[in-house]
mmCIF file of C-alpha atoms in Angstrom:
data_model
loop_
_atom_site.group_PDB
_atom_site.id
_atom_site.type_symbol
_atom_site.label_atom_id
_atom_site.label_comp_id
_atom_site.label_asym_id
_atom_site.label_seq_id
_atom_site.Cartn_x
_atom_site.Cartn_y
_atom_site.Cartn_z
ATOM 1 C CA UNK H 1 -14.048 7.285 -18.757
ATOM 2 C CA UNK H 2 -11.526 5.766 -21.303
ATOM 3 C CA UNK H 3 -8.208 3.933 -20.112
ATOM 4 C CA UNK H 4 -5.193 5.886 -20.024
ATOM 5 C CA UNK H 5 -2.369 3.817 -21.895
ATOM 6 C CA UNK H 6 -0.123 5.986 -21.604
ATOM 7 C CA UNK H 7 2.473 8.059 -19.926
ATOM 8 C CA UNK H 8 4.068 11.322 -20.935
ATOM 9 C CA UNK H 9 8.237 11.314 -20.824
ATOM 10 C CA UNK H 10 8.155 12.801 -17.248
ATOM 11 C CA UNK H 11 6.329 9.569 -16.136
ATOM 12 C CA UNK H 12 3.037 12.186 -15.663
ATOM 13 C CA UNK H 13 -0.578 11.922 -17.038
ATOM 14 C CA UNK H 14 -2.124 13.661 -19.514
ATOM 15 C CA UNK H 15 0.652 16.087 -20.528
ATOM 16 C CA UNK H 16 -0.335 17.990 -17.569
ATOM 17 C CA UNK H 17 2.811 18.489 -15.797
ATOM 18 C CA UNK H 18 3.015 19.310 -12.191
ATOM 19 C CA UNK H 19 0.248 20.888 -10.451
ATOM 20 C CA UNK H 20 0.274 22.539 -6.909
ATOM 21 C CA UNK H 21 -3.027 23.190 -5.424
ATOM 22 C CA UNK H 22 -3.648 26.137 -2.851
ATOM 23 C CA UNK H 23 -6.058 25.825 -0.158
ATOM 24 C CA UNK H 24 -7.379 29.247 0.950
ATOM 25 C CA UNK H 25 -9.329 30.518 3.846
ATOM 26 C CA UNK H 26 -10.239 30.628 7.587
ATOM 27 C CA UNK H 27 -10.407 28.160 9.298
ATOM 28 C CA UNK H 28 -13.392 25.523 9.760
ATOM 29 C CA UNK H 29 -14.719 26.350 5.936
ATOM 30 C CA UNK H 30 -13.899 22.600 5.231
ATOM 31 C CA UNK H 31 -10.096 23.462 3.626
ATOM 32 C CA UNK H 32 -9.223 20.008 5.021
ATOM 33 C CA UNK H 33 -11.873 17.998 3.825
ATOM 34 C CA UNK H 34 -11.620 19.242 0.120
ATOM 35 C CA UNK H 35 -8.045 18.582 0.332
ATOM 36 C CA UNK H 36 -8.291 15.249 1.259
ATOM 37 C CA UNK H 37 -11.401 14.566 -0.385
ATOM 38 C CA UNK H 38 -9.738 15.794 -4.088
ATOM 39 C CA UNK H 39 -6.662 14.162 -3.280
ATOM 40 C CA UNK H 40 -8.409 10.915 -3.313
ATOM 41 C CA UNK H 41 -10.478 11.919 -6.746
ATOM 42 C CA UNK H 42 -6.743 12.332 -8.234
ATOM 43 C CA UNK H 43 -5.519 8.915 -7.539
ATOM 44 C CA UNK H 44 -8.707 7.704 -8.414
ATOM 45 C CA UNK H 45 -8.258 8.657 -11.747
ATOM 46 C CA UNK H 46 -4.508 7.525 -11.016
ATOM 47 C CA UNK H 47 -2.942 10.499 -10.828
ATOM 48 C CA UNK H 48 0.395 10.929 -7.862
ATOM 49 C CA UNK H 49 -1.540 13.107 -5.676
ATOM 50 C CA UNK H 50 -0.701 14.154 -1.707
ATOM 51 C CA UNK H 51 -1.822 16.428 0.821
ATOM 52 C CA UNK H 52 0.855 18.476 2.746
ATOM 53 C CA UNK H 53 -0.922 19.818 5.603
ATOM 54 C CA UNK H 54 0.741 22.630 7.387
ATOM 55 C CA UNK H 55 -1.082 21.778 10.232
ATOM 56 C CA UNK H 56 -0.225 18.316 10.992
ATOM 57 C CA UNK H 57 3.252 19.692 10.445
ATOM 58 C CA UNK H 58 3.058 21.864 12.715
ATOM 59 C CA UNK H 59 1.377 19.627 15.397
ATOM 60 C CA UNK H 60 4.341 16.996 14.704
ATOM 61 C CA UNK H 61 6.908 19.498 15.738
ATOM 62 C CA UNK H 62 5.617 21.634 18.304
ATOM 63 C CA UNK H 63 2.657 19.408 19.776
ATOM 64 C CA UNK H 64 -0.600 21.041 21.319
ATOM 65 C CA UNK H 65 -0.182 24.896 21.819
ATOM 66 C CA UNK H 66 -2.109 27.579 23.177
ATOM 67 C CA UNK H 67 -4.489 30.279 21.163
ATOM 68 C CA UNK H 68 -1.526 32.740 21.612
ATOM 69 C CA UNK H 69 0.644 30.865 19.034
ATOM 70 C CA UNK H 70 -2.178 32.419 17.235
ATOM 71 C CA UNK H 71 -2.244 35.564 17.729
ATOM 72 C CA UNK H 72 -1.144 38.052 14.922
ATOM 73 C CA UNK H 73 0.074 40.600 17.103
ATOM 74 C CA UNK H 74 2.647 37.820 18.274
ATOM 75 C CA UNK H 75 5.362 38.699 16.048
ATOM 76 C CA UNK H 76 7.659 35.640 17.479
ATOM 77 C CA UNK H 77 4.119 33.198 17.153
ATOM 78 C CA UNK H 78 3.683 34.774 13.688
ATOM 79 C CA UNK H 79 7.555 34.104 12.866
ATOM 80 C CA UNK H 80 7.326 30.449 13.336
ATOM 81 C CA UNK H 81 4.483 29.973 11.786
ATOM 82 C CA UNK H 82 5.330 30.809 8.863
ATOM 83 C CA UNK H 83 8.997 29.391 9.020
ATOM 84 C CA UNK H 84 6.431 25.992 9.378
ATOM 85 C CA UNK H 85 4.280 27.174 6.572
ATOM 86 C CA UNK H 86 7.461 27.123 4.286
ATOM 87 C CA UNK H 87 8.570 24.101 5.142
ATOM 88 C CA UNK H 88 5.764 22.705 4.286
ATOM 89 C CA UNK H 89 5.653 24.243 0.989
ATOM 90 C CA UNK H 90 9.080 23.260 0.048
ATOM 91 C CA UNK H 91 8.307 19.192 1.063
ATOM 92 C CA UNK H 92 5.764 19.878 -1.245
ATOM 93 C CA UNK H 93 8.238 21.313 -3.796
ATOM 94 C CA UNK H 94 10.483 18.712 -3.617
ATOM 95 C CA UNK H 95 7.796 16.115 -3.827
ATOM 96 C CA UNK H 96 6.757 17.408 -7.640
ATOM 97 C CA UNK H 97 10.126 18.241 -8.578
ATOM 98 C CA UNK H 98 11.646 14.597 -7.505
ATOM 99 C CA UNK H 99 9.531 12.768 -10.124
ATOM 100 C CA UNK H 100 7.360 11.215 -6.990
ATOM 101 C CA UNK H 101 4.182 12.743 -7.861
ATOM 102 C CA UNK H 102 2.137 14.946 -10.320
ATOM 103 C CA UNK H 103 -0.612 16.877 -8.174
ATOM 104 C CA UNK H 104 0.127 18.526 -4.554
ATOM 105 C CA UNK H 105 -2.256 19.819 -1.673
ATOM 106 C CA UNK H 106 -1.387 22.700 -0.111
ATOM 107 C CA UNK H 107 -3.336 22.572 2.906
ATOM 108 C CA UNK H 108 -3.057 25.652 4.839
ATOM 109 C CA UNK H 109 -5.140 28.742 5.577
ATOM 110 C CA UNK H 110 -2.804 31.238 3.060
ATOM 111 C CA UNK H 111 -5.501 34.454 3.944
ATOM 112 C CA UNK H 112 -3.267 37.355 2.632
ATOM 113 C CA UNK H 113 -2.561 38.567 -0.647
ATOM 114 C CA UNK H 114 1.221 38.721 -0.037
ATOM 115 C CA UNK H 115 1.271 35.052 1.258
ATOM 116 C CA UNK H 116 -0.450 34.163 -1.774
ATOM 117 C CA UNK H 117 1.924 35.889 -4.083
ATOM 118 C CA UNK H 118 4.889 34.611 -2.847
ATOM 119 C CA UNK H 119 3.316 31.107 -3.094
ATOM 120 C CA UNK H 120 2.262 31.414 -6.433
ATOM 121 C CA UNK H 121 6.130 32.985 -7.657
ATOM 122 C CA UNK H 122 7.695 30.067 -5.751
ATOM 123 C CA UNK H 123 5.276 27.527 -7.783
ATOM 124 C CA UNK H 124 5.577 29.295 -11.040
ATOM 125 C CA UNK H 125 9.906 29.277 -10.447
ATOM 126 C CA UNK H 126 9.843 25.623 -10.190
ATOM 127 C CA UNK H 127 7.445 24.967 -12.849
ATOM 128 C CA UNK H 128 4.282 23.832 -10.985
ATOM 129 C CA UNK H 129 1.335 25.077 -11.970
ATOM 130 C CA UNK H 130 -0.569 26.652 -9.186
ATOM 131 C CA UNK H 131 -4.325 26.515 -8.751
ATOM 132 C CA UNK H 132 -6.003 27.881 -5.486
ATOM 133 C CA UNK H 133 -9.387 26.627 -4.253
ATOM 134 C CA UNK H 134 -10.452 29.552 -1.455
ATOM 135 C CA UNK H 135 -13.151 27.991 0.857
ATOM 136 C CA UNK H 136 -15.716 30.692 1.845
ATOM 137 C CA UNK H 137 -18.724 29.957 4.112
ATOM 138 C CA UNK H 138 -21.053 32.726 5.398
ATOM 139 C CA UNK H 139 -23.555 30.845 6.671
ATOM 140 C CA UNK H 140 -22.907 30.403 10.509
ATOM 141 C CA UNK H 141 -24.522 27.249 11.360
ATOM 142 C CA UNK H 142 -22.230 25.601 9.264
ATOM 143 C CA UNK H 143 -19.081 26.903 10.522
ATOM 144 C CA UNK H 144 -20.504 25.542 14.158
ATOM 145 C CA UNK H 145 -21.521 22.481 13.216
ATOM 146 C CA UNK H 146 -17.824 22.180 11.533
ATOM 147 C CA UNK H 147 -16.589 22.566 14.242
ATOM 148 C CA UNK H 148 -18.221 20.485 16.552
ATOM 149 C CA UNK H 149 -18.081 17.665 14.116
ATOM 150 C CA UNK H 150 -14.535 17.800 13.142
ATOM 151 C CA UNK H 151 -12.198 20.044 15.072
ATOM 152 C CA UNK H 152 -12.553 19.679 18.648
ATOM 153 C CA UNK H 153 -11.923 15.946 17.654
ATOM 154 C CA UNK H 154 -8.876 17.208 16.540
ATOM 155 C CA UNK H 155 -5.359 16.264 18.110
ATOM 156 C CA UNK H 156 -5.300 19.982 19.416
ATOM 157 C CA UNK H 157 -7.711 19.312 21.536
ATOM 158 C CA UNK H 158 -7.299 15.751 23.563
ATOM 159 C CA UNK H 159 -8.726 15.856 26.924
ATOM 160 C CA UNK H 160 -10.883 19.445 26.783
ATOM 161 C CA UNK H 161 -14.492 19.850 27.551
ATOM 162 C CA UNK H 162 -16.261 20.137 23.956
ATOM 163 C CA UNK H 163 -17.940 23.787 24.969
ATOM 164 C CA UNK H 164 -14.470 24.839 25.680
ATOM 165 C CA UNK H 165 -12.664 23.234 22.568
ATOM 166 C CA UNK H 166 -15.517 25.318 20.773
ATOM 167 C CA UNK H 167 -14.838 28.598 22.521
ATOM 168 C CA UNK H 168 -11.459 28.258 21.597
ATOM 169 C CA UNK H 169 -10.991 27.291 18.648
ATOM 170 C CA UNK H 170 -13.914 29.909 17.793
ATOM 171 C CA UNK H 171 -11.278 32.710 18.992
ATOM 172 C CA UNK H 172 -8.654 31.509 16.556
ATOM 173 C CA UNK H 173 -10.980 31.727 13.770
ATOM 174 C CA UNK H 174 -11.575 35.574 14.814
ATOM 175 C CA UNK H 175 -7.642 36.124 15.388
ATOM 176 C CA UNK H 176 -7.502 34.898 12.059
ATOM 177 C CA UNK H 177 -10.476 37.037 10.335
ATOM 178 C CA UNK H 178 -8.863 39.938 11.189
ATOM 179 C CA UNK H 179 -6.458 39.806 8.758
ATOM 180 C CA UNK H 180 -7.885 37.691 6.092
ATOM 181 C CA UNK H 181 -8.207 39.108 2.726
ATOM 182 C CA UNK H 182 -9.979 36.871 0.133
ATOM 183 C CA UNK H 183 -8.844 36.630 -3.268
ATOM 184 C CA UNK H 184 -9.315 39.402 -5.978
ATOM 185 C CA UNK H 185 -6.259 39.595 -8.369
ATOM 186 C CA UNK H 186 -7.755 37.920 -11.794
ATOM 187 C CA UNK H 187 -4.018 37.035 -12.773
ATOM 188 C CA UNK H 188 -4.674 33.744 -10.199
ATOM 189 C CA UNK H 189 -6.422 30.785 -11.259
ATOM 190 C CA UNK H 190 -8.601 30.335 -8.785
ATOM 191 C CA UNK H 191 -12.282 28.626 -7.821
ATOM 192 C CA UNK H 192 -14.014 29.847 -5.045
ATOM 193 C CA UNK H 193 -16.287 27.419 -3.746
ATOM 194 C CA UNK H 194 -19.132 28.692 -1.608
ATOM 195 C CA UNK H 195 -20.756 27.717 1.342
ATOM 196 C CA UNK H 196 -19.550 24.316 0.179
ATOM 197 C CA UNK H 197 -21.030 23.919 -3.100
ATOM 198 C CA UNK H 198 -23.844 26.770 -2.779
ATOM 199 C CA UNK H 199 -22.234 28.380 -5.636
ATOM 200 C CA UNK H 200 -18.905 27.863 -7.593
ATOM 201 C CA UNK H 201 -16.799 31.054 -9.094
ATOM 202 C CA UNK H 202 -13.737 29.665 -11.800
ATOM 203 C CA UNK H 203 -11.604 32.617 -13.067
ATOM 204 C CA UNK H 204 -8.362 31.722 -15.201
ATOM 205 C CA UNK H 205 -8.283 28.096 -14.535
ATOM 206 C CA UNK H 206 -6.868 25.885 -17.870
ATOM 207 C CA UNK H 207 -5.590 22.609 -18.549
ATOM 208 C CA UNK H 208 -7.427 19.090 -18.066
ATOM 209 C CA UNK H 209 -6.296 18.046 -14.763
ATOM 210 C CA UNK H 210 -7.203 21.522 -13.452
ATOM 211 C CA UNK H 211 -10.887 21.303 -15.716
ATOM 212 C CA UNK H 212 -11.082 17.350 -13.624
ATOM 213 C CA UNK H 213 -10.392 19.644 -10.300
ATOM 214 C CA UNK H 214 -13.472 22.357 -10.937
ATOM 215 C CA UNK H 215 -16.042 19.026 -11.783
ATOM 216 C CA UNK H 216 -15.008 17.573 -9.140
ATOM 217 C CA UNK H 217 -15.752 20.580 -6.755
ATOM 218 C CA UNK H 218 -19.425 21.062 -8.608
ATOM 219 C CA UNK H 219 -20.273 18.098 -7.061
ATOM 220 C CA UNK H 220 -18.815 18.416 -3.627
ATOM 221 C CA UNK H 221 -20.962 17.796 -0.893
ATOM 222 C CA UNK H 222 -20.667 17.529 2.914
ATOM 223 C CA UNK H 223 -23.864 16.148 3.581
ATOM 224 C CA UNK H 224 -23.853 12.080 4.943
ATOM 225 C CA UNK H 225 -24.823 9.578 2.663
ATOM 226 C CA UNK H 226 -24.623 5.794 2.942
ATOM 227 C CA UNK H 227 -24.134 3.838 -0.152
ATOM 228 C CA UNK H 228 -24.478 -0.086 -0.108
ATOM 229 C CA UNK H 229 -22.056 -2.383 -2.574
ATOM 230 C CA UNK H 230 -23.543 -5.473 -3.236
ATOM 231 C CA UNK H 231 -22.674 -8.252 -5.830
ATOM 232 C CA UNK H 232 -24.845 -9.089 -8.705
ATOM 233 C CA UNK H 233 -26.735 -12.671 -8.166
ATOM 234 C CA UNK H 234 -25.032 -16.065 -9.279
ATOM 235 C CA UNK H 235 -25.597 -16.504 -13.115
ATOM 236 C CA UNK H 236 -25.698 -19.884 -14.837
ATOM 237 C CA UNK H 237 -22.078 -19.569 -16.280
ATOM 238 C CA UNK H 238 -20.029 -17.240 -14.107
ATOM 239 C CA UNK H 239 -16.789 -17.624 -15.375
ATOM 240 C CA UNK H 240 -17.640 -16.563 -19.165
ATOM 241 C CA UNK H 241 -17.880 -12.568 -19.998
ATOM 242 C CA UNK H 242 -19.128 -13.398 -23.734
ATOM 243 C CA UNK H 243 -22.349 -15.348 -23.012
ATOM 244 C CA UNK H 244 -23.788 -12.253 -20.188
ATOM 245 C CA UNK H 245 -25.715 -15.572 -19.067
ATOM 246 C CA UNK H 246 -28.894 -14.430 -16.690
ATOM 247 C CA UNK H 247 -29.138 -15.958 -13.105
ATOM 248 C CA UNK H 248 -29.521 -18.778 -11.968
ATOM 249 C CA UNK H 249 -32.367 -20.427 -9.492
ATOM 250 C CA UNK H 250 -29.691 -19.666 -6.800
ATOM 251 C CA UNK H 251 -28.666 -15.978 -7.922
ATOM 252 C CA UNK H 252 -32.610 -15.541 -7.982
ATOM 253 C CA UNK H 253 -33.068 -16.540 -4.423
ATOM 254 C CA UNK H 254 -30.206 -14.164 -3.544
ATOM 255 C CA UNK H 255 -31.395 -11.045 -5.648
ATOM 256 C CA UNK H 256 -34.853 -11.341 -3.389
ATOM 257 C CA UNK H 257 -32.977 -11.882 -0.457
ATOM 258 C CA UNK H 258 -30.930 -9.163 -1.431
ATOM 259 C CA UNK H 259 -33.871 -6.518 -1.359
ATOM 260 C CA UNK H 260 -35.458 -7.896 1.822
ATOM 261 C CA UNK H 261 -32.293 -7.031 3.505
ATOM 262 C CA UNK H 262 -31.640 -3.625 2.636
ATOM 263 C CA UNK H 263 -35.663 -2.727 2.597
ATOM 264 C CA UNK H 264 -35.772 -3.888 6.770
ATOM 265 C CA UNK H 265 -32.382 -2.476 7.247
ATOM 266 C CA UNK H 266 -33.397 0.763 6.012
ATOM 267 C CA UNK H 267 -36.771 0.690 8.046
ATOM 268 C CA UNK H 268 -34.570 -0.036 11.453
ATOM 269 C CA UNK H 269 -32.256 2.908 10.656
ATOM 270 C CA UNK H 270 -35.412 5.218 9.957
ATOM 271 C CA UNK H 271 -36.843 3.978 13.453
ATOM 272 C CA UNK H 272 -33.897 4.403 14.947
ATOM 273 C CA UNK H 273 -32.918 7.843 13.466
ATOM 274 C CA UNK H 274 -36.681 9.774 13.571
ATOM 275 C CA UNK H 275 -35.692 12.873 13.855
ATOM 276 C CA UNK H 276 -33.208 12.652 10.558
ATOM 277 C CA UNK H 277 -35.095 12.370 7.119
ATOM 278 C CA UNK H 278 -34.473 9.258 5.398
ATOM 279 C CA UNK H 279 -32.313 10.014 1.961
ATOM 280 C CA UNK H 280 -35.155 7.822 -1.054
ATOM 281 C CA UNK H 281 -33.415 4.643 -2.439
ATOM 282 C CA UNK H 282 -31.606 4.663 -5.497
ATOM 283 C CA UNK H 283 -29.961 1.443 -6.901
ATOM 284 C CA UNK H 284 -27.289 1.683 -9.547
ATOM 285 C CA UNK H 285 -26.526 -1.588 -11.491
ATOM 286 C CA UNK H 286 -24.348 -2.529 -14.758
ATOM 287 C CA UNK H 287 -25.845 -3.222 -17.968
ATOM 288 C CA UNK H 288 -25.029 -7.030 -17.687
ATOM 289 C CA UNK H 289 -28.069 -9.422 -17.538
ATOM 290 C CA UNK H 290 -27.104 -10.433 -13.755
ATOM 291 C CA UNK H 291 -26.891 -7.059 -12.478
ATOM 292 C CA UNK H 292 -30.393 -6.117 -14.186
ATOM 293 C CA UNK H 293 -32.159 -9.291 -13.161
ATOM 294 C CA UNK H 294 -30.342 -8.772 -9.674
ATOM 295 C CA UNK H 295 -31.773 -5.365 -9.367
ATOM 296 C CA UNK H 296 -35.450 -6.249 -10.798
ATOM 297 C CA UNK H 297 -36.505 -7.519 -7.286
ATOM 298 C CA UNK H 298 -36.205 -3.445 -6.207
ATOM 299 C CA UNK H 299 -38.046 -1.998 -9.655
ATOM 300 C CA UNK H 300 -40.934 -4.350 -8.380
ATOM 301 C CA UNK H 301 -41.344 -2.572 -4.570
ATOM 302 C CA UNK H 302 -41.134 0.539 -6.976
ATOM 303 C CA UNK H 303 -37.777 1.915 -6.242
ATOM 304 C CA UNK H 304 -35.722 3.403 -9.268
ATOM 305 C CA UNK H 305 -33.204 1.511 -11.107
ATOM 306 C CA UNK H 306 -30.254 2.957 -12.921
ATOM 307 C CA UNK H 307 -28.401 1.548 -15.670
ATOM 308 C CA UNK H 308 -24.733 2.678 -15.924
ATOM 309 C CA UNK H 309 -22.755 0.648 -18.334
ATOM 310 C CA UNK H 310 -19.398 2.136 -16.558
ATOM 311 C CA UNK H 311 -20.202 -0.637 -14.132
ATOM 312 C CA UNK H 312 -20.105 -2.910 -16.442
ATOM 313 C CA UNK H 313 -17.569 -5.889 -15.486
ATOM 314 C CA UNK H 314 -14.286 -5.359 -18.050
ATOM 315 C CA UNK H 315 -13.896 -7.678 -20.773
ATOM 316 C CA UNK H 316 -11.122 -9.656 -19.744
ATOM 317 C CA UNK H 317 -10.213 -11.030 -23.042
ATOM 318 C CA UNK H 318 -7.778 -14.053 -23.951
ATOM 319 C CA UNK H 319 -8.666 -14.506 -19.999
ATOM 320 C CA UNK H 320 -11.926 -15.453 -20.350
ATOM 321 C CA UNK H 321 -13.321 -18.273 -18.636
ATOM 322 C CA UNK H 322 -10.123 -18.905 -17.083
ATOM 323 C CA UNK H 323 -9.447 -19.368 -13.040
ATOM 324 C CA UNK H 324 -6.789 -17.734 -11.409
ATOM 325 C CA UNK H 325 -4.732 -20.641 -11.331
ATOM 326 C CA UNK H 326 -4.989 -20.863 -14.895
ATOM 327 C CA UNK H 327 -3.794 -17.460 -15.597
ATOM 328 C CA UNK H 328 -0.748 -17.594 -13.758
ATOM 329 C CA UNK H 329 -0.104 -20.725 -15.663
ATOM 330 C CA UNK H 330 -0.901 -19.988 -19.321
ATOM 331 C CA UNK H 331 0.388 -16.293 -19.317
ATOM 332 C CA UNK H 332 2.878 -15.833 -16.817
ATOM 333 C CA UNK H 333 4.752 -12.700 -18.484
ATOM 334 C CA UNK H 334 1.486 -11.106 -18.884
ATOM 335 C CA UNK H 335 0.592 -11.405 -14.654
ATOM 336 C CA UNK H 336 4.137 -10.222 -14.087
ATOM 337 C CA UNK H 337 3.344 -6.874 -16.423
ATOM 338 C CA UNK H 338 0.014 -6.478 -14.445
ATOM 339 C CA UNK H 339 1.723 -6.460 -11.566
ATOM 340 C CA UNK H 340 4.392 -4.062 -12.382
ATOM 341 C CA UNK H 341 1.821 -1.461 -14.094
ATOM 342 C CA UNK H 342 -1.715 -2.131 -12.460
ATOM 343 C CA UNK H 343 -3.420 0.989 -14.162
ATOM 344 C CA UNK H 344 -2.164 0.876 -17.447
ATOM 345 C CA UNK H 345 -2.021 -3.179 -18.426
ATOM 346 C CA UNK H 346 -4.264 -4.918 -20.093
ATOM 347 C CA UNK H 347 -4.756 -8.765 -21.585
ATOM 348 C CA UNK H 348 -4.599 -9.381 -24.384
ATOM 349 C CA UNK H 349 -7.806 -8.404 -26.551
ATOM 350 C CA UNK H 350 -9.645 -7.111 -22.986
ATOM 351 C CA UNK H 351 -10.087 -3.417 -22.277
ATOM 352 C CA UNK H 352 -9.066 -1.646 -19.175
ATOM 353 C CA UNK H 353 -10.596 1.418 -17.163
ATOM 354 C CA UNK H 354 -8.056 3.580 -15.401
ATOM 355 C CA UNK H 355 -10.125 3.794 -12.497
ATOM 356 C CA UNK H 356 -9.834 -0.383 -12.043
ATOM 357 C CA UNK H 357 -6.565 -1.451 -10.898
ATOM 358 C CA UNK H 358 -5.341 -5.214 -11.424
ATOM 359 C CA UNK H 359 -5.756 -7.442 -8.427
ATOM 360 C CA UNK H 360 -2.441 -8.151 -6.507
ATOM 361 C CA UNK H 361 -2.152 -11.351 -7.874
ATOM 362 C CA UNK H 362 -1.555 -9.725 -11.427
ATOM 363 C CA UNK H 363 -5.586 -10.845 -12.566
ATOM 364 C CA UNK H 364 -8.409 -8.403 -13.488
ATOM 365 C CA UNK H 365 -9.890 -6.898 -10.812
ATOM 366 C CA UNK H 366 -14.323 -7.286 -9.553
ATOM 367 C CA UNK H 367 -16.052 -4.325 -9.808
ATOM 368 C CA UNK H 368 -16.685 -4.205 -6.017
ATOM 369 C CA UNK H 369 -13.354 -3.795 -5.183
ATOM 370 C CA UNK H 370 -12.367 -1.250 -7.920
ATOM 371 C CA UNK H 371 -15.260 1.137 -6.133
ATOM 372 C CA UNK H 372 -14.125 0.086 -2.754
ATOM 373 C CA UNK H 373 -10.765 1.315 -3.471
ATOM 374 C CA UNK H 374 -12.140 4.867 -4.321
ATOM 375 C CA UNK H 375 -14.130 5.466 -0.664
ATOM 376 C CA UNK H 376 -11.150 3.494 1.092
ATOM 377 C CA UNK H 377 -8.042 4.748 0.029
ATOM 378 C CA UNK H 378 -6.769 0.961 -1.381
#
């Protein structure tokens, strides 16, 4: 994806404006994991993105509390939660309206029409253009395995017996079904996003950030993966982008050490996982000459290689071939810019992908730890 160089007026991306995102549904239908998951997809692509979970809001002021809290026939329960919900909504508010950020999470269950409404007028009133993502799942065994996996880990339930946490949390799902009305009124932009990624329905949804939102959702998945980052072998000149030199006898013995490492690592995990199905092998390398020759060593036990030139290293530029130190010394205004605007700066005559972010030390960044920074949050 190209570089973003630049910045609208407000200080926002791609003339986009603010954007408030509405999660939707019942609980356990992965609302939290989207949330969190698309909220690190925005800054990825370095947009100001947060979550605002009701929940954790709620847990931070009134601690653990019991299934009646839950309870729609509590009118008092039902009172305070929303008097929470609102809260919430207005941190979140505040948060696009201060200049602080460009796309907000709602992360709440927001199962009526009327609650949706009134969100969606409040949004609209301040400018913020609401977009809600409703989470439906009608398959059961993945509402139980949700569950188990995820919410009686959950600060709710410290210290019960798992069977229990299960029952109970099961019972506020039904308190909360009883009311729950999913969305119909084609005036909302919405996506509903089935049975997490089963099947994806878009209705009135516009603008780029929001288009970024529904691609990112197509390719949702819950399932576990494991994905290995691994440097390219030693080439014979390492410090020059220009010459793409190919390895060296040392980067050789490396790439084959490489694929004897992650061939028996994978055969322990299979042993030691039997009853799980082993996802095939798939290595993804850069166009470069090390990266290629690195990756040969695989191609020749017959597992695929693909070529993605987005991994290609970045051309550094009037950089090239210089060390660190000699950065710092020959360009010392340009280090101080890339410190003060990471995703935007680049050297002189070197190119610069939005989604790599300049070192801390001001010097362009290794591909590693640009991908790093997407799974990890840095």
């Amino acid at each position: 994806m190209a570089a973003q160089l630049y910045k609208t007026k407000s200080g926002r991306l791609f003339h986009a404006g603010a954007i408030g995102i509405v999660a939707v549904g019942v609980p356990a239908r992965g609302k939290t994991h989207i949330s969190r998951s698309l909220c690190r997809y925005m800054r990825w692509l370095g947009v100001s993105a947060k979550v605002f979970s009701v929940g954790n809001l709620r847990r931070a002021k009134l601690g653990s509390i019991s299934n009646e809290y839950f309870d729609p026939s509590n009118k008092e329960a039902a009172s305070a939660r929303l008097e929470i919900a609102d809260e919430c909504l207005e941190d979140m508010i505040t948060w696009l309206q201060d200049g602080s950020g460009q796309v907000g999470i709602y992360d709440g269950n927001n199962i009526t029409e009327a609650r949706r409404r009134e969100i969606r007028d409040k949004l609209v009133a301040n400018d913020i253009h609401p977009l809600f993502i409703e989470s439906i799942c009608t398959k059961p065994e993945i509402v139980l395995a949700n569950i188990r996996s995820v919410k009686i880990s959950s600060p709710d339930y410290i210290g019960w017996d798992p069977e229990d946490a299960v029952k109970d949390y099961t019972n506020r799902i039904e308190q909360q079904l009883a009311n729950y009305e999913t969305i119909e009124d084609l005036s909302f932009p919405f996506v509903k996003l089935m049975n997490v990624g089963d099947q994806l329905i878009v209705n009135n949804v516009h603008g780029y950030l929001q288009s970024r939102v529904v691609y990112y959702l197509m390719n949702l998945h819950n399932q576990p993966r494991t994905i290995y980052f691994a440097r390219a072998g030693e080439c014979q000149n390492p410090r020059s982008y220009k010459i793409d030199a190919e390895l060296s006898p040392e980067g050789e013995r490396y790439a084959e050490r490489l694929k004897d490492f992650v061939l028996h690592h994978r055969a322990d995990e299979a042993k030691r996982n039997k009853n799980e199905q082993q996802r095939p092998l798939t290595v993804w390398t850069s166009t470069r000459k090390k990266a290629r020759q690195t990756a040969l060593y695989f191609a020749q036990e017959g597992i695929p290689v693909r070529q993605h030139s987005v991994l290609n290293q970045i051309n550094p530029g009037i950089v090239d071939g210089l060390t660190e130190a000699e950065i710092k010394a020959k360009f010392p205004e340009e280090v101080i810019r890339a410190r003060q605007d990471p995703y935007h700066h680049r050297f002189p005559r070197a190119e610069v992908r939005r989604r790599q972010k300049s070192n801390d030390n001001g010097t362009p960044p290794k591909k590693n730890a640009c991908n790093l920074r997407y799974f990890f949050f840095l």
